[in-house]
C-alpha atoms as one frame of an Amber mdcrd trajectory, in Angstrom:
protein
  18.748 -18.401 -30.191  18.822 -18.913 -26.362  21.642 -16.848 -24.746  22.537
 -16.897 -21.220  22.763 -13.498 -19.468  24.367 -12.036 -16.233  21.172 -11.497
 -14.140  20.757  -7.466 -14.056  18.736  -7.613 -11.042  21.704  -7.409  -8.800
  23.838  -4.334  -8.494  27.124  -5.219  -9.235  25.623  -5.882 -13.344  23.200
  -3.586 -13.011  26.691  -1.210 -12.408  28.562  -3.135 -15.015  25.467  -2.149
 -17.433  25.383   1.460 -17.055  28.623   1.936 -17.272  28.856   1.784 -21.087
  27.931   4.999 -22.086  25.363   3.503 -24.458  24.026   1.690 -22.550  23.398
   4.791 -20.153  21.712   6.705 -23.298  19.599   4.189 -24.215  18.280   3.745
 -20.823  18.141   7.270 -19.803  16.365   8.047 -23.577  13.522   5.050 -22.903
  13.053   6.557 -18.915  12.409  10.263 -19.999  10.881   9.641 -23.382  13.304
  12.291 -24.826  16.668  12.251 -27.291  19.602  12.045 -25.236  22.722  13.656
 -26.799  25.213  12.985 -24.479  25.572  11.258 -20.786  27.609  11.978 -18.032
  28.572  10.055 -15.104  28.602  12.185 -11.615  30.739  11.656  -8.736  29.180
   9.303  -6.374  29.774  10.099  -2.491  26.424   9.189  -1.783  26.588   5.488
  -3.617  26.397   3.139  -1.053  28.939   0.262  -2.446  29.176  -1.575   1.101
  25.711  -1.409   2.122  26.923  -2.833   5.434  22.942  -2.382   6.153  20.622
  -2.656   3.447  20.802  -2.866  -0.303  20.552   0.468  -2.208  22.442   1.020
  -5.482  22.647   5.272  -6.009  24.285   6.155  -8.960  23.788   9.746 -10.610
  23.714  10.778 -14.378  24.086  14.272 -15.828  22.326  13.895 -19.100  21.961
  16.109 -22.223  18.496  16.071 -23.894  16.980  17.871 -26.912  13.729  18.522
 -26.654  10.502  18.496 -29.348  10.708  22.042 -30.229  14.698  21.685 -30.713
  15.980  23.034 -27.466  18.964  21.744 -25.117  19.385  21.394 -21.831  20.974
  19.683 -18.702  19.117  17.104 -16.790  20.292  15.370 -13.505  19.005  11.458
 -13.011  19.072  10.013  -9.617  19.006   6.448 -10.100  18.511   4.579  -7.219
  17.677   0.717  -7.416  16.687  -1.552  -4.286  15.908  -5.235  -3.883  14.237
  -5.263  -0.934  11.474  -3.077   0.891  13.197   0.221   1.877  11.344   3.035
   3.574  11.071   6.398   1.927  13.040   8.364   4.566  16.371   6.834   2.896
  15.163   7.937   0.100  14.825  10.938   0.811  17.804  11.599   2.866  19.553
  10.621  -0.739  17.573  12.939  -2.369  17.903  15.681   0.381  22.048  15.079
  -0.274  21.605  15.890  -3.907  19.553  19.114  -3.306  22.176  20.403  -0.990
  25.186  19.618  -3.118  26.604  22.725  -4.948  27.928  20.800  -7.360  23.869
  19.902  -8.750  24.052  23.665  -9.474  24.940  25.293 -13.031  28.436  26.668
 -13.129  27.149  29.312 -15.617  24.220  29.947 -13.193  26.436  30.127 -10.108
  27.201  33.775  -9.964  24.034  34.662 -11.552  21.132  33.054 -10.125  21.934
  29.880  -8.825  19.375  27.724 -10.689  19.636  24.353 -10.070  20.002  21.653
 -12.815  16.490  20.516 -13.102  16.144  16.701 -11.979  14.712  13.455 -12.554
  14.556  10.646  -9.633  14.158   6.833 -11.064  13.413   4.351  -8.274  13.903
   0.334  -9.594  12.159  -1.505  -6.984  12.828  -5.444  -6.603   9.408  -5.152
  -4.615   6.036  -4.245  -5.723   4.447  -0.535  -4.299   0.701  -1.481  -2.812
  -1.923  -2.214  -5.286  -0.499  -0.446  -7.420  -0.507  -2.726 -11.238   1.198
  -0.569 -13.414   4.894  -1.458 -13.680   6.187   1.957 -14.646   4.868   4.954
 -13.113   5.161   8.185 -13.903   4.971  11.410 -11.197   5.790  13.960 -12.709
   4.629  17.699 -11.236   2.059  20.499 -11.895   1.624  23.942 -11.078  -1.796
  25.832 -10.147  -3.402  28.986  -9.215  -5.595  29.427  -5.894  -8.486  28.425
  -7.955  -6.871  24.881  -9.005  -6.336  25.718 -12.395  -2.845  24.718 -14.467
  -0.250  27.076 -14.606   1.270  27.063 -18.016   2.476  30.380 -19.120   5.896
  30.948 -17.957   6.738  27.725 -17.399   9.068  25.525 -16.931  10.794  28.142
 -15.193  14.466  27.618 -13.846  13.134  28.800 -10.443  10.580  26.647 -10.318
  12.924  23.531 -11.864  14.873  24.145  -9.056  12.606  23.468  -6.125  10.402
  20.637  -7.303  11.432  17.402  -9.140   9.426  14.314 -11.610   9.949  11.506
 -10.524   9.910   7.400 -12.412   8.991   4.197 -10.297   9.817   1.002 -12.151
   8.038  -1.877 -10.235  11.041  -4.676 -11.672   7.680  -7.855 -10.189   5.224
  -6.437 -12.606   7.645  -6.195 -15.420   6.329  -9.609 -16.348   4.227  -9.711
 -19.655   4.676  -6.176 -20.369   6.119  -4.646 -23.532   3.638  -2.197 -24.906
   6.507   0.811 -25.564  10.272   1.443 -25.689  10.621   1.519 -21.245   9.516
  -1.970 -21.174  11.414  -3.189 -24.022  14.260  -2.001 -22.581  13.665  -3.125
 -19.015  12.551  -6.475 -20.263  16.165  -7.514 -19.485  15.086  -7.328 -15.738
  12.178  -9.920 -16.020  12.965 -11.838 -13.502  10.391 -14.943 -15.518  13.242
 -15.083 -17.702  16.073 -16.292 -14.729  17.324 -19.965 -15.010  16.036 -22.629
 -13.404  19.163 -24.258 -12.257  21.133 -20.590 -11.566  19.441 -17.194 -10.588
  22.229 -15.225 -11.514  21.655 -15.965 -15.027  18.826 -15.096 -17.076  17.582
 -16.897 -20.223  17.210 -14.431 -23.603  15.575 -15.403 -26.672  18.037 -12.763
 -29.182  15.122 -13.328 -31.841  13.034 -10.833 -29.969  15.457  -7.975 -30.767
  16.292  -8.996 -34.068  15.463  -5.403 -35.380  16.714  -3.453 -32.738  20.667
  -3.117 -32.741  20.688  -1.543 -29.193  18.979  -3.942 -27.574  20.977  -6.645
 -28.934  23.862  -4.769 -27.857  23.010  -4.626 -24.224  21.898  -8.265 -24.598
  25.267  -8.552 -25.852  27.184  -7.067 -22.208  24.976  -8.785 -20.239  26.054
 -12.444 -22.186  29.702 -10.654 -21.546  29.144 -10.261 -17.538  27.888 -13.515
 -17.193  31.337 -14.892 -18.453  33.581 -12.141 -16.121  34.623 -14.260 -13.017
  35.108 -11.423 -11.020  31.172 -10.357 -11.768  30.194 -13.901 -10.895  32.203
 -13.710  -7.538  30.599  -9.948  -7.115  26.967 -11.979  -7.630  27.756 -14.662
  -5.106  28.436 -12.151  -2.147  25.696 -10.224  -2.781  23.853 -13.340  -2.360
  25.879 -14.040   1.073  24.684 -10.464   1.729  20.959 -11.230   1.260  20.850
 -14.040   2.833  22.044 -12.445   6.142  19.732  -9.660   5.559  16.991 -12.289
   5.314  18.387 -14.673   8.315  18.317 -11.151  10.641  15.160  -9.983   9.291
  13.926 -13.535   9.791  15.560 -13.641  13.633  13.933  -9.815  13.893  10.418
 -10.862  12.930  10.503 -13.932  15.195  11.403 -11.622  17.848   8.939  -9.913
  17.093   6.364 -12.647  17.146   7.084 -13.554  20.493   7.280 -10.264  22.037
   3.598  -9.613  20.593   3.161 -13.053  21.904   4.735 -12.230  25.686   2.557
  -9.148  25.072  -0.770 -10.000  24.066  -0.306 -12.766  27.668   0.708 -10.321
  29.877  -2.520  -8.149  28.614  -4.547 -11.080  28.996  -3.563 -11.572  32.429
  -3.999  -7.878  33.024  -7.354  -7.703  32.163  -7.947 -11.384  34.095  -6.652
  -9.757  37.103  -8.521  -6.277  36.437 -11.950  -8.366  36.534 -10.838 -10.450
  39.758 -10.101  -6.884  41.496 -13.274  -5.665  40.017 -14.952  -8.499  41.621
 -13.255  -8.158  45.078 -14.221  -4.252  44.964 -17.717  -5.439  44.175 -17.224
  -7.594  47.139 -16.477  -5.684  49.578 -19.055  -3.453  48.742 -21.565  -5.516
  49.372 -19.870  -6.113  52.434 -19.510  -2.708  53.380 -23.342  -2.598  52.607
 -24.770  -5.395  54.504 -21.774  -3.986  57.576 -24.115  -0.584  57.779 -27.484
  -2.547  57.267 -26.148  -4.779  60.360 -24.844  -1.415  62.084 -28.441   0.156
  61.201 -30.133  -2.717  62.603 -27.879  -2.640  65.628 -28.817   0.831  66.429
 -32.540  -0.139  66.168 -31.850  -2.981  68.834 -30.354  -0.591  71.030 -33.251
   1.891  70.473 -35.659  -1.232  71.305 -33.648  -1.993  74.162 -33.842   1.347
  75.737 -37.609   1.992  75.404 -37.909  -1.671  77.242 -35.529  -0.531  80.411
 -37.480   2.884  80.310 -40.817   0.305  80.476 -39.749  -2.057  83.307 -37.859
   0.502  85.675 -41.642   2.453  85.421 -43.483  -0.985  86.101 -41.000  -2.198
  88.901 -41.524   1.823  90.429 -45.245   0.588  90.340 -44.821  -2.843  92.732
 -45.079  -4.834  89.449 -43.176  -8.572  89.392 -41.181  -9.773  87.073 -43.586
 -12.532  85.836 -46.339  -9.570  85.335 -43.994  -7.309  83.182 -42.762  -9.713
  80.970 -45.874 -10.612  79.928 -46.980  -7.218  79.576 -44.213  -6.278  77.074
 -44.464  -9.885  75.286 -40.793 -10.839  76.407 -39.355 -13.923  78.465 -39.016
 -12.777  82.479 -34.894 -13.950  81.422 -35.197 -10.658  78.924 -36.484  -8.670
  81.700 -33.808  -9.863  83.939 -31.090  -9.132  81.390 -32.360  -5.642  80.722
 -32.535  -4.714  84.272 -28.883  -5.969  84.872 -27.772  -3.469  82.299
């Protein structure tokens, strides 16, 4: 049968999910592949509820798990989910929070070492990561020697625990299609293939496909619930208002943008227009200045010329010669001769 179901996609049933302690289990067992005895739900300073400027939903678990060999021990989940591309930094400054908060370190520890609780950071992302295809990834850290080889003996070691963390990237777009082991099953519930034609906050679930599996059907079962709580249906529609003026100033933002690069990529052009015209001027004017000292060279020349005719007609006048006679002599008009003597 086809149920309706509050879409978990958006924070305020994602919050509304985890909540129920069972819930929490079953999602924390699928996301670390381990039993989980017992869940605890951590103060949350760091949630950001208002996210008066973008949408990040923290939330922090303290969870209980037995390991294969039989052992117990204390694991702390950072669970943060985002609809929208965030960058890392904020991320990180989360993270850096948790590391710094004395309250992340064992009480029994405290006076001893001051071992940290070992932790686990899940990011849901409402975006896909790159080319990356695989929904669910994995990170989860090594240790080596100077040669490159693994570093097993001794570890994990509390020390170690402390400093480094694994961490789990659901990719909620790639979700689609995917339910090859118990992570996907359970985050099936976030396919967003399965939302309703006629109303996105509700998602369409076959309960067939969990016939067999009472926990499923049980968070099938909170989701139908949320979907009928008017208050979580009022929560829904202003996150939506939310989005949508995240998306109208992101819009406003990237047209902004546009045009700047625009404004930009003309003023550049005209740069480099008028870099060329002043290229051509200098080129200009240094042809000018060239043919100025081939003018000033040939001047000089003339004057030269000049000289060594005076020299030539005051010696010829010295001798009685006329006018008439010397210009013919030196091949100039007897108006040159004039002119040169006048000088």
């Amino acid at each position: 049968m086809i149920v309706h179901a509050a879409n978990p996609i958006y924070d305020s049933i994602f919050k509304y999910l985890v909540e129920d302690k069972r819930i929490a289990k079953i999602l924390i067992s699928a996301l670390l592949k381990k039993e989980v005895l017992d869940v605890e739900f951590r103060r949350h300073e760091y949630t950001n509820n208002v996210r008066n400027d973008i949408s990040m939903f923290r939330i922090d678990f303290g969870a209980r798990v037995r390991e294969a060999d039989g052992s117990e021990h204390l694991v702390l989940i950072e669970l943060q989910k985002t609809w929208i591309k965030t960058e890392t930094l904020r991320f990180r400054q989360y993270l850096g929070a948790q590391y710094s908060d004395p309250n992340n370190i064992q009480k029994e520890e405290r006076l001893k070492h001051g071992y940290a609780i070992p932790m686990v950071t899940v990011y849901l992302l409402g975006h896909k990561v790159g080319n990356i295809e695989e929904p669910i990834l994995y990170v989860n850290h090594k240790s080596y020697d100077y040669n490159g080889h693994e570093i097993t003996q001794g570890l994990p070691d509390p020390f170690v625990e402390s400093l480094v963390h694994n961490s789990i990237i659901v990719q909620i777009p790639r979700l689609h299609g995917h339910v090859n082991n118990r992570l996907e099953e359970v985050l099936s519930v976030f396919d967003q293939n399965r939302t309703n034609e006629f109303n996105h906050h509700i998602i369409n679930i076959n309960e067939e496909e969990y016939a067999n599996d009472d926990d499923m059907l049980y968070i099938v079962r909170r989701l139908t619930a949320a979907a009928a709580n008017a208050k979580l249906r009022h929560d829904m529609n202003v996150e939506d208002e939310f989005f949508t003026a995240i998306e109208n100033r992101d819009t406003t933002i990237m047209n902004n943008e546009r045009e700047i690069a625009e404004q930009r990529a003309y003023i550049n052009e005209q740069k480099c227009q008028i870099n060329e015209q002043q290229n051509q001027l200098n080129e200009q004017q240094s042809q000018l200045n060239e043919q100025k000292c081939q003018l000033n060279e040939q001047q000089s020349q003339l004057n030269e010329k000049n000289k060594m005719l005076q020299s030539a007609i005051k010696a010829m006048m010295n001798n009685g010669l006329d006018v008439a006679t010397i210009a013919a002599s030196l091949g100039i008009t007897a108006g040159e001769v004039e002119a040169l003597m006048a000088k």
